[in-house]
Short mmCIF file of C-alpha atoms and ligand atoms in Angstrom, two decimals:
data_model
loop_
_atom_site.label_atom_id
_atom_site.label_comp_id
_atom_site.label_asym_id
_atom_site.label_seq_id
_atom_site.Cartn_x
_atom_site.Cartn_y
_atom_site.Cartn_z
CA UNK R 1 33.60 -22.14 12.96
CA UNK R 2 32.76 -24.60 10.17
CA UNK R 3 30.16 -27.01 10.89
CA UNK R 4 31.99 -30.35 11.20
CA UNK R 5 31.43 -33.10 7.76
CA UNK R 6 31.36 -36.20 8.37
CA UNK R 7 32.38 -39.04 4.17
CA UNK R 8 30.73 -42.36 5.59
CA UNK R 9 32.93 -45.96 4.28
CA UNK R 10 31.28 -49.21 4.64
CA UNK R 11 32.06 -52.24 2.97
CA UNK R 12 32.62 -55.59 3.19
CA UNK R 13 36.44 -56.91 4.53
CA UNK R 14 38.52 -57.08 2.36
CA UNK R 15 36.95 -54.28 -0.92
CA UNK R 16 39.77 -51.76 0.45
CA UNK R 17 38.00 -49.62 2.75
CA UNK R 18 41.11 -48.95 5.56
CA UNK R 19 43.40 -47.80 2.20
CA UNK R 20 40.59 -45.99 0.19
CA UNK R 21 39.40 -43.99 3.92
CA UNK R 22 43.26 -42.91 4.41
CA UNK R 23 43.98 -41.67 1.59
CA UNK R 24 40.73 -39.81 1.08
CA UNK R 25 41.36 -38.87 4.01
CA UNK R 26 44.98 -37.21 3.57
CA UNK R 27 44.00 -35.64 -0.49
CA UNK R 28 41.12 -34.31 1.71
CA UNK R 29 42.95 -32.54 5.19
CA UNK R 30 40.10 -33.95 6.71
CA UNK R 31 41.04 -36.78 9.99
CA UNK R 32 40.63 -40.88 9.28
CA UNK R 33 38.75 -42.64 11.96
CA UNK R 34 39.39 -46.86 11.70
CA UNK R 35 36.28 -47.57 13.33
CA UNK R 36 36.90 -51.25 13.20
CA UNK R 37 40.18 -51.22 14.73
CA UNK R 38 38.09 -49.86 17.39
CA UNK R 39 36.00 -52.92 17.22
CA UNK R 40 39.60 -55.21 16.97
CA UNK R 41 41.16 -53.15 20.19
CA UNK R 42 38.00 -53.75 22.15
CA UNK R 43 38.77 -57.82 21.64
CA UNK R 44 41.46 -58.45 22.05
CA UNK R 45 41.56 -56.02 25.31
CA UNK R 46 38.42 -58.31 26.23
CA UNK R 47 40.48 -62.00 25.28
CA UNK R 48 43.70 -59.84 27.19
CA UNK R 49 41.98 -59.58 30.19
CA UNK R 50 40.60 -63.60 30.12
CA UNK R 51 36.84 -62.85 28.69
CA UNK R 52 35.05 -65.66 26.56
CA UNK R 53 34.30 -63.72 23.69
CA UNK R 54 31.52 -65.91 22.73
CA UNK R 55 29.47 -65.15 26.59
CA UNK R 56 26.83 -63.19 25.89
CA UNK R 57 27.55 -61.62 29.54
CA UNK R 58 31.03 -61.80 29.94
CA UNK R 59 30.87 -59.97 27.90
CA UNK R 60 28.42 -57.07 28.93
CA UNK R 61 30.92 -57.08 32.21
CA UNK R 62 34.00 -56.18 30.07
CA UNK R 63 32.06 -53.12 28.65
CA UNK R 64 31.21 -51.59 31.97
CA UNK R 65 34.75 -50.73 32.76
CA UNK R 66 36.25 -50.48 29.31
CA UNK R 67 37.32 -47.61 28.40
CA UNK R 68 38.25 -46.59 23.99
CA UNK R 69 41.03 -43.98 23.17
CA UNK R 70 41.29 -44.08 19.34
CA UNK R 71 43.78 -40.57 18.56
CA UNK R 72 42.86 -40.34 14.69
CA UNK R 73 46.25 -37.86 14.23
CA UNK R 74 48.20 -41.00 15.75
CA UNK R 75 46.04 -42.79 13.54
CA UNK R 76 46.74 -45.30 17.89
CA UNK R 77 43.84 -47.14 19.77
CA UNK R 78 44.36 -48.39 23.11
CA UNK R 79 42.18 -49.91 26.09
CA UNK R 80 42.17 -49.56 29.66
CA UNK R 81 45.23 -47.93 29.10
CA UNK R 82 47.15 -50.78 26.32
CA UNK R 83 48.36 -50.08 22.98
CA UNK R 84 46.72 -52.07 20.61
CA UNK R 85 48.32 -50.25 17.95
CA UNK R 86 50.24 -52.94 16.06
CA UNK R 87 47.97 -55.93 16.68
CA UNK R 88 44.92 -54.77 14.99
CA UNK R 89 45.19 -55.40 11.74
CA UNK R 90 45.24 -59.39 11.96
CA UNK R 91 43.25 -61.88 11.36
CA UNK R 92 42.60 -63.04 14.26
CA UNK R 93 42.06 -58.98 15.96
CA UNK R 94 38.64 -59.34 11.85
CA UNK R 95 37.98 -62.43 12.81
CA UNK R 96 37.64 -61.39 17.03
CA UNK R 97 35.58 -58.16 16.14
CA UNK R 98 33.40 -59.35 14.46
CA UNK R 99 32.70 -62.30 16.38
CA UNK R 100 32.43 -58.83 19.49
CA UNK R 101 30.46 -56.99 17.69
CA UNK R 102 27.17 -58.41 16.47
CA UNK R 103 26.82 -57.56 20.92
CA UNK R 104 24.23 -55.20 21.61
CA UNK R 105 26.25 -53.49 24.13
CA UNK R 106 29.18 -53.93 22.91
CA UNK R 107 27.90 -51.44 19.34
CA UNK R 108 26.42 -49.29 21.64
CA UNK R 109 29.09 -48.22 23.33
CA UNK R 110 31.53 -48.53 20.69
CA UNK R 111 28.60 -46.00 18.36
CA UNK R 112 28.36 -43.91 21.05
CA UNK R 113 31.97 -43.22 20.52
CA UNK R 114 32.21 -42.86 17.68
CA UNK R 115 29.44 -39.90 17.40
CA UNK R 116 31.46 -37.53 20.09
CA UNK R 117 34.99 -38.03 17.50
CA UNK R 118 32.55 -37.24 14.41
CA UNK R 119 30.71 -34.06 16.47
CA UNK R 120 34.11 -33.03 17.07
CA UNK R 121 36.05 -32.73 13.44
CA UNK R 122 35.57 -32.96 10.43
CA UNK R 123 36.86 -37.39 9.61
CA UNK R 124 36.40 -39.33 6.89
CA UNK R 125 34.89 -42.70 9.17
CA UNK R 126 35.09 -46.16 7.41
CA UNK R 127 33.00 -49.02 9.15
CA UNK R 128 30.06 -51.24 8.49
CA UNK R 129 27.49 -49.22 10.03
CA UNK R 130 28.97 -45.26 9.23
CA UNK R 131 26.66 -44.50 7.19
CA UNK R 132 22.77 -46.66 8.53
CA UNK R 133 23.17 -46.75 12.28
CA UNK R 134 26.26 -44.05 13.54
CA UNK R 135 25.60 -40.78 11.45
CA UNK R 136 22.48 -41.86 9.36
CA UNK R 137 22.67 -37.05 8.73
CA UNK R 138 27.02 -38.05 6.75
CA UNK R 139 26.87 -35.61 4.36
CA UNK R 140 27.46 -38.62 2.05
CA UNK R 141 27.65 -42.06 3.25
CA UNK R 142 29.98 -44.61 -0.03
CA UNK R 143 29.24 -47.74 -0.28
CA UNK R 144 32.47 -49.37 -1.07
CA UNK R 145 31.94 -53.47 -3.16
CA UNK R 146 33.66 -56.26 -4.79
CA UNK R 147 32.90 -60.15 -5.20
CA UNK R 148 34.11 -61.83 -2.85
CA UNK R 149 37.06 -62.91 -5.27
CA UNK R 150 38.32 -60.30 -5.78
CA UNK R 151 38.37 -58.57 -2.25
CA UNK R 152 40.01 -62.50 -0.93
CA UNK R 153 43.32 -62.42 -3.35
CA UNK R 154 42.96 -58.86 -2.44
CA UNK R 155 42.95 -59.84 1.40
CA UNK R 156 45.51 -62.27 0.13
CA UNK R 157 48.17 -60.34 -0.83
CA UNK R 158 47.76 -58.11 2.12
CA UNK R 159 48.37 -61.53 4.75
CA UNK R 160 51.25 -63.45 1.89
CA UNK R 161 51.81 -65.91 5.18
CA UNK R 162 47.95 -67.08 5.13
CA UNK R 163 46.91 -69.13 2.42
CA UNK R 164 44.67 -67.77 0.57
CA UNK R 165 42.27 -70.85 0.97
CA UNK R 166 41.71 -70.32 5.06
CA UNK R 167 41.83 -66.76 3.42
CA UNK R 168 38.87 -67.06 0.79
CA UNK R 169 37.40 -69.51 3.73
CA UNK R 170 37.29 -67.07 5.99
CA UNK R 171 36.29 -63.75 4.65
CA UNK R 172 32.71 -65.59 3.49
CA UNK R 173 31.98 -66.49 7.03
CA UNK R 174 32.35 -63.11 8.14
CA UNK R 175 30.61 -61.08 5.38
CA UNK R 176 27.97 -63.72 6.45
CA UNK R 177 28.18 -62.30 10.29
CA UNK R 178 28.63 -58.84 9.60
CA UNK R 179 25.67 -59.24 7.10
CA UNK R 180 23.17 -61.43 8.38
CA UNK R 181 23.52 -60.39 12.39
CA UNK R 182 20.65 -58.56 14.37
CA UNK R 183 23.09 -56.04 15.14
CA UNK R 184 22.91 -53.15 12.70
CA UNK R 185 24.07 -55.72 10.04
CA UNK R 186 26.41 -54.50 7.61
CA UNK R 187 23.67 -53.49 3.83
CA UNK R 188 24.18 -50.35 1.99
CA UNK R 189 22.26 -47.06 3.46
CA UNK R 190 19.00 -45.89 0.68
CA UNK R 191 20.98 -43.71 0.19
CA UNK R 192 24.85 -44.45 -0.20
CA UNK R 193 26.90 -44.08 -3.19
CA UNK R 194 27.02 -47.77 -3.99
CA UNK R 195 30.83 -48.46 -6.33
CA UNK R 196 31.69 -51.29 -7.11
CA UNK R 197 35.83 -51.67 -6.62
CA UNK R 198 36.26 -55.24 -9.18
CA UNK R 199 37.97 -52.88 -11.67
CA UNK R 200 39.40 -50.67 -9.98
CA UNK R 201 42.66 -49.42 -8.33
CA UNK R 202 43.56 -47.71 -4.63
CA UNK R 203 43.94 -44.82 -6.94
CA UNK R 204 40.49 -45.58 -9.35
CA UNK R 205 38.53 -45.62 -5.92
CA UNK R 206 39.69 -42.51 -4.73
CA UNK R 207 39.77 -40.60 -7.27
CA UNK R 208 36.36 -41.49 -8.18
CA UNK R 209 35.18 -40.50 -4.81
CA UNK R 210 36.58 -37.28 -5.08
CA UNK R 211 35.33 -36.75 -8.38
CA UNK R 212 31.74 -37.75 -6.55
CA UNK R 213 32.00 -34.71 -3.92
CA UNK R 214 33.56 -32.13 -6.21
CA UNK R 215 29.53 -33.31 -8.21
CA UNK R 216 27.89 -32.44 -5.23
CA UNK R 217 29.74 -30.17 -3.83
CA UNK R 218 30.58 -31.27 -1.02
CA UNK R 219 34.50 -30.70 -0.46
O1 DC E 301 36.04 -53.32 9.07
P1 DC E 301 37.50 -54.16 9.57
O2 DC E 301 37.98 -56.15 8.62
O3 DC E 301 38.46 -53.87 10.54
O4 DC E 301 36.02 -54.85 10.33
C1 DC E 301 36.43 -56.22 11.71
C2 DC E 301 35.85 -56.44 12.12
O5 DC E 301 34.74 -55.66 13.16
C3 DC E 301 34.12 -56.02 10.94
O6 DC E 301 34.21 -58.31 10.21
C4 DC E 301 32.32 -56.20 11.23
C5 DC E 301 32.83 -55.71 13.18
N1 DC E 301 32.64 -53.85 11.78
C6 DC E 301 31.20 -53.01 12.38
O7 DC E 301 30.47 -53.88 12.97
N2 DC E 301 31.23 -52.37 12.93
C7 DC E 301 31.68 -51.44 12.23
N3 DC E 301 31.42 -50.01 12.51
C8 DC E 301 33.24 -51.92 11.87
C9 DC E 301 33.80 -52.90 12.31
#
Protein backbone atom coordinates (compact mmCIF):
# COMPACT_ATOMS: atom_id res chain seq x y z
CA UNK A 1 0.00 0.00 0.00
CA UNK A 2 1.35 3.47 -0.91
CA UNK A 3 2.04 5.73 2.08
CA UNK A 4 -0.60 8.35 2.74
CA UNK A 5 0.03 11.93 1.69
CA UNK A 6 -1.40 14.92 3.52
CA UNK A 7 -1.53 18.24 1.72
CA UNK A 8 -2.15 20.93 4.35
CA UNK A 9 -4.01 24.11 3.38
CA UNK A 10 -4.27 26.77 6.09
CA UNK A 11 -5.26 30.42 6.08
CA UNK A 12 -7.67 33.02 7.46
CA UNK A 13 -11.43 33.15 6.87
CA UNK A 14 -12.72 34.31 3.50
CA UNK A 15 -9.49 33.51 1.68
CA UNK A 16 -11.18 30.80 -0.41
CA UNK A 17 -9.57 27.80 1.32
CA UNK A 18 -12.60 25.52 1.08
CA UNK A 19 -13.29 26.00 -2.61
CA UNK A 20 -9.59 25.79 -3.48
CA UNK A 21 -8.98 22.71 -1.29
CA UNK A 22 -12.07 20.89 -2.57
CA UNK A 23 -11.10 21.57 -6.19
CA UNK A 24 -7.47 20.63 -5.59
CA UNK A 25 -8.50 17.35 -3.95
CA UNK A 26 -10.78 16.55 -6.89
CA UNK A 27 -8.07 17.31 -9.44
CA UNK A 28 -5.64 15.03 -7.57
CA UNK A 29 -8.18 12.28 -6.80
CA UNK A 30 -7.62 12.70 -3.04
CA UNK A 31 -10.10 12.95 -0.17
CA UNK A 32 -11.06 16.45 0.96
CA UNK A 33 -11.15 17.07 4.71
CA UNK A 34 -12.65 20.35 5.94
CA UNK A 35 -11.64 20.75 9.59
CA UNK A 36 -13.51 24.06 9.92
CA UNK A 37 -16.74 22.11 9.33
CA UNK A 38 -15.86 19.98 12.38
CA UNK A 39 -15.45 23.03 14.68
CA UNK A 40 -18.66 24.44 13.22
CA UNK A 41 -20.67 21.23 13.75
CA UNK A 42 -19.26 20.82 17.26
CA UNK A 43 -20.33 24.38 18.15
CA UNK A 44 -23.83 23.90 16.72
CA UNK A 45 -24.23 20.61 18.59
CA UNK A 46 -23.15 22.25 21.86
CA UNK A 47 -25.64 25.10 21.35
CA UNK A 48 -28.37 22.58 20.50
CA UNK A 49 -27.67 20.89 23.84
CA UNK A 50 -28.11 24.21 25.63
CA UNK A 51 -24.40 24.63 26.41
CA UNK A 52 -23.11 28.18 26.89
CA UNK A 53 -20.16 28.09 24.48
CA UNK A 54 -18.37 30.83 26.47
CA UNK A 55 -18.46 28.63 29.60
CA UNK A 56 -15.22 26.61 29.70
CA UNK A 57 -16.48 23.93 32.09
CA UNK A 58 -19.82 23.46 30.34
CA UNK A 59 -18.04 23.16 27.01
CA UNK A 60 -15.58 20.62 28.37
CA UNK A 61 -18.47 18.62 29.81
CA UNK A 62 -20.07 18.60 26.37
CA UNK A 63 -16.79 17.36 24.81
CA UNK A 64 -16.72 14.29 27.05
CA UNK A 65 -19.91 12.87 25.58
CA UNK A 66 -19.57 14.15 22.02
CA UNK A 67 -18.72 11.96 19.08
CA UNK A 68 -18.04 13.40 15.65
CA UNK A 69 -18.17 11.67 12.28
CA UNK A 70 -16.81 13.34 9.14
CA UNK A 71 -17.45 11.46 5.93
CA UNK A 72 -15.02 12.72 3.29
CA UNK A 73 -16.72 10.78 0.48
CA UNK A 74 -20.11 12.34 1.21
CA UNK A 75 -18.75 15.65 2.54
CA UNK A 76 -21.02 15.23 5.56
CA UNK A 77 -20.44 15.96 9.23
CA UNK A 78 -22.47 14.83 12.21
CA UNK A 79 -22.15 15.09 15.98
CA UNK A 80 -23.86 12.64 18.31
CA UNK A 81 -25.68 11.20 15.31
CA UNK A 82 -27.20 14.56 14.22
CA UNK A 83 -26.29 15.70 10.72
CA UNK A 84 -25.02 19.32 10.52
CA UNK A 85 -23.83 19.27 6.90
CA UNK A 86 -26.38 21.85 5.73
CA UNK A 87 -26.10 24.14 8.75
CA UNK A 88 -22.31 24.42 9.00
CA UNK A 89 -22.10 26.92 6.14
CA UNK A 90 -23.93 29.71 7.99
CA UNK A 91 -22.43 32.86 9.54
CA UNK A 92 -23.61 31.85 13.03
CA UNK A 93 -21.84 28.49 12.73
CA UNK A 94 -18.58 30.22 11.73
CA UNK A 95 -18.72 32.70 14.58
CA UNK A 96 -19.58 30.01 17.16
CA UNK A 97 -16.83 27.75 15.79
CA UNK A 98 -14.28 30.51 16.25
CA UNK A 99 -15.38 30.88 19.90
CA UNK A 100 -15.19 27.17 20.81
CA UNK A 101 -11.93 26.74 18.89
CA UNK A 102 -10.13 28.73 21.63
CA UNK A 103 -10.84 25.88 24.07
CA UNK A 104 -7.93 23.45 24.56
CA UNK A 105 -10.12 20.39 25.18
CA UNK A 106 -12.19 21.00 22.05
CA UNK A 107 -8.96 21.28 20.05
CA UNK A 108 -7.42 18.19 21.63
CA UNK A 109 -10.39 16.04 20.65
CA UNK A 110 -10.85 17.41 17.15
CA UNK A 111 -7.11 17.30 16.38
CA UNK A 112 -6.99 13.63 17.45
CA UNK A 113 -9.93 12.87 15.15
CA UNK A 114 -8.36 14.80 12.26
CA UNK A 115 -5.10 12.87 12.65
CA UNK A 116 -6.98 9.58 12.53
CA UNK A 117 -8.59 10.64 9.23
CA UNK A 118 -5.29 11.80 7.72
CA UNK A 119 -3.54 8.55 8.63
CA UNK A 120 -6.27 6.51 6.92
CA UNK A 121 -6.24 8.03 3.42
CA UNK A 122 -4.32 10.60 1.40
CA UNK A 123 -6.10 13.91 1.51
CA UNK A 124 -6.13 17.65 1.15
CA UNK A 125 -6.86 18.85 4.68
CA UNK A 126 -7.80 22.48 5.24
CA UNK A 127 -7.98 24.52 8.43
CA UNK A 128 -6.01 26.90 10.59
CA UNK A 129 -3.43 24.63 12.26
CA UNK A 130 -2.99 21.69 9.88
CA UNK A 131 0.62 22.51 9.01
CA UNK A 132 1.58 23.71 12.49
CA UNK A 133 -0.14 21.19 14.78
CA UNK A 134 -2.29 18.49 13.16
CA UNK A 135 0.24 17.30 10.54
CA UNK A 136 3.55 19.09 11.09
CA UNK A 137 5.09 16.42 8.80
CA UNK A 138 2.61 17.03 5.96
CA UNK A 139 4.03 16.46 2.48
CA UNK A 140 3.48 20.15 1.81
CA UNK A 141 1.94 23.04 3.73
CA UNK A 142 0.18 25.79 1.85
CA UNK A 143 -0.85 28.99 3.61
CA UNK A 144 -3.33 30.99 1.55
CA UNK A 145 -3.54 34.68 2.32
CA UNK A 146 -5.19 37.90 1.12
CA UNK A 147 -5.76 41.33 2.71
CA UNK A 148 -8.89 41.65 4.93
CA UNK A 149 -10.76 43.86 2.46
CA UNK A 150 -10.34 41.31 -0.35
CA UNK A 151 -11.50 38.47 1.95
CA UNK A 152 -14.50 40.48 3.18
CA UNK A 153 -15.51 41.09 -0.44
CA UNK A 154 -15.32 37.35 -1.16
CA UNK A 155 -17.38 36.57 1.93
CA UNK A 156 -19.87 39.27 0.89
CA UNK A 157 -20.35 37.54 -2.46
CA UNK A 158 -21.00 34.29 -0.57
CA UNK A 159 -23.60 35.82 1.78
CA UNK A 160 -25.60 38.33 -0.23
CA UNK A 161 -28.11 38.74 2.63
CA UNK A 162 -25.65 40.22 5.18
CA UNK A 163 -24.39 43.80 4.87
CA UNK A 164 -20.79 44.29 3.70
CA UNK A 165 -20.02 46.39 6.78
CA UNK A 166 -21.13 43.64 9.18
CA UNK A 167 -19.24 40.99 7.21
CA UNK A 168 -16.08 43.07 7.24
CA UNK A 169 -16.42 43.70 10.97
CA UNK A 170 -17.12 40.02 11.81
CA UNK A 171 -14.21 38.87 9.67
CA UNK A 172 -11.73 41.21 11.33
CA UNK A 173 -12.96 40.16 14.77
CA UNK A 174 -12.61 36.50 13.84
CA UNK A 175 -9.11 37.10 12.40
CA UNK A 176 -8.10 38.65 15.69
CA UNK A 177 -9.56 35.82 17.80
CA UNK A 178 -8.05 33.08 15.59
CA UNK A 179 -4.62 34.70 15.46
CA UNK A 180 -4.39 35.75 19.11
CA UNK A 181 -5.75 32.64 20.87
CA UNK A 182 -3.36 30.77 23.13
CA UNK A 183 -4.11 27.33 21.68
CA UNK A 184 -2.68 26.78 18.20
CA UNK A 185 -3.09 30.35 16.91
CA UNK A 186 -3.48 30.88 13.20
CA UNK A 187 -0.04 31.38 11.65
CA UNK A 188 1.91 29.92 8.74
CA UNK A 189 4.19 26.99 9.59
CA UNK A 190 7.85 27.91 9.30
CA UNK A 191 8.18 25.79 6.17
CA UNK A 192 4.79 26.75 4.67
CA UNK A 193 4.47 27.94 1.10
CA UNK A 194 2.60 31.23 1.49
CA UNK A 195 0.39 32.01 -1.51
CA UNK A 196 -1.01 35.50 -1.92
CA UNK A 197 -4.41 34.96 -3.55
CA UNK A 198 -5.44 38.64 -3.79
CA UNK A 199 -4.89 38.88 -7.53
CA UNK A 200 -5.93 35.34 -8.43
CA UNK A 201 -9.28 33.68 -9.08
CA UNK A 202 -10.12 30.13 -7.96
CA UNK A 203 -8.58 28.42 -10.99
CA UNK A 204 -5.52 30.64 -10.77
CA UNK A 205 -4.90 29.56 -7.16
CA UNK A 206 -5.52 25.86 -7.90
CA UNK A 207 -3.18 25.97 -10.92
CA UNK A 208 -0.51 27.65 -8.82
CA UNK A 209 -0.74 24.97 -6.11
CA UNK A 210 -0.66 22.18 -8.72
CA UNK A 211 2.44 23.72 -10.27
CA UNK A 212 4.21 23.83 -6.90
CA UNK A 213 3.23 20.21 -6.17
CA UNK A 214 4.56 19.15 -9.57
CA UNK A 215 7.81 21.08 -9.12
CA UNK A 216 8.36 19.34 -5.80
CA UNK A 217 7.49 15.94 -7.24
CA UNK A 218 4.71 15.44 -4.69
CA UNK A 219 1.73 14.71 -6.97
O1 LIG B 1 -12.42 27.62 8.19
P1 LIG B 1 -13.74 27.95 8.86
O2 LIG B 1 -14.22 29.35 8.60
O3 LIG B 1 -14.79 26.94 8.54
O4 LIG B 1 -13.43 27.84 10.43
C1 LIG B 1 -14.35 28.24 11.41
C2 LIG B 1 -13.61 28.51 12.72
O5 LIG B 1 -13.12 27.27 13.23
C3 LIG B 1 -12.41 29.43 12.61
O6 LIG B 1 -12.75 30.76 12.88
C4 LIG B 1 -11.45 28.88 13.62
C5 LIG B 1 -11.84 27.44 13.79
N1 LIG B 1 -10.90 26.49 13.20
C6 LIG B 1 -9.76 26.19 13.91
O7 LIG B 1 -9.52 26.78 14.97
N2 LIG B 1 -8.91 25.25 13.47
C7 LIG B 1 -9.14 24.61 12.31
N3 LIG B 1 -8.28 23.66 11.89
C8 LIG B 1 -10.29 24.92 11.54
C9 LIG B 1 -11.15 25.89 12.00
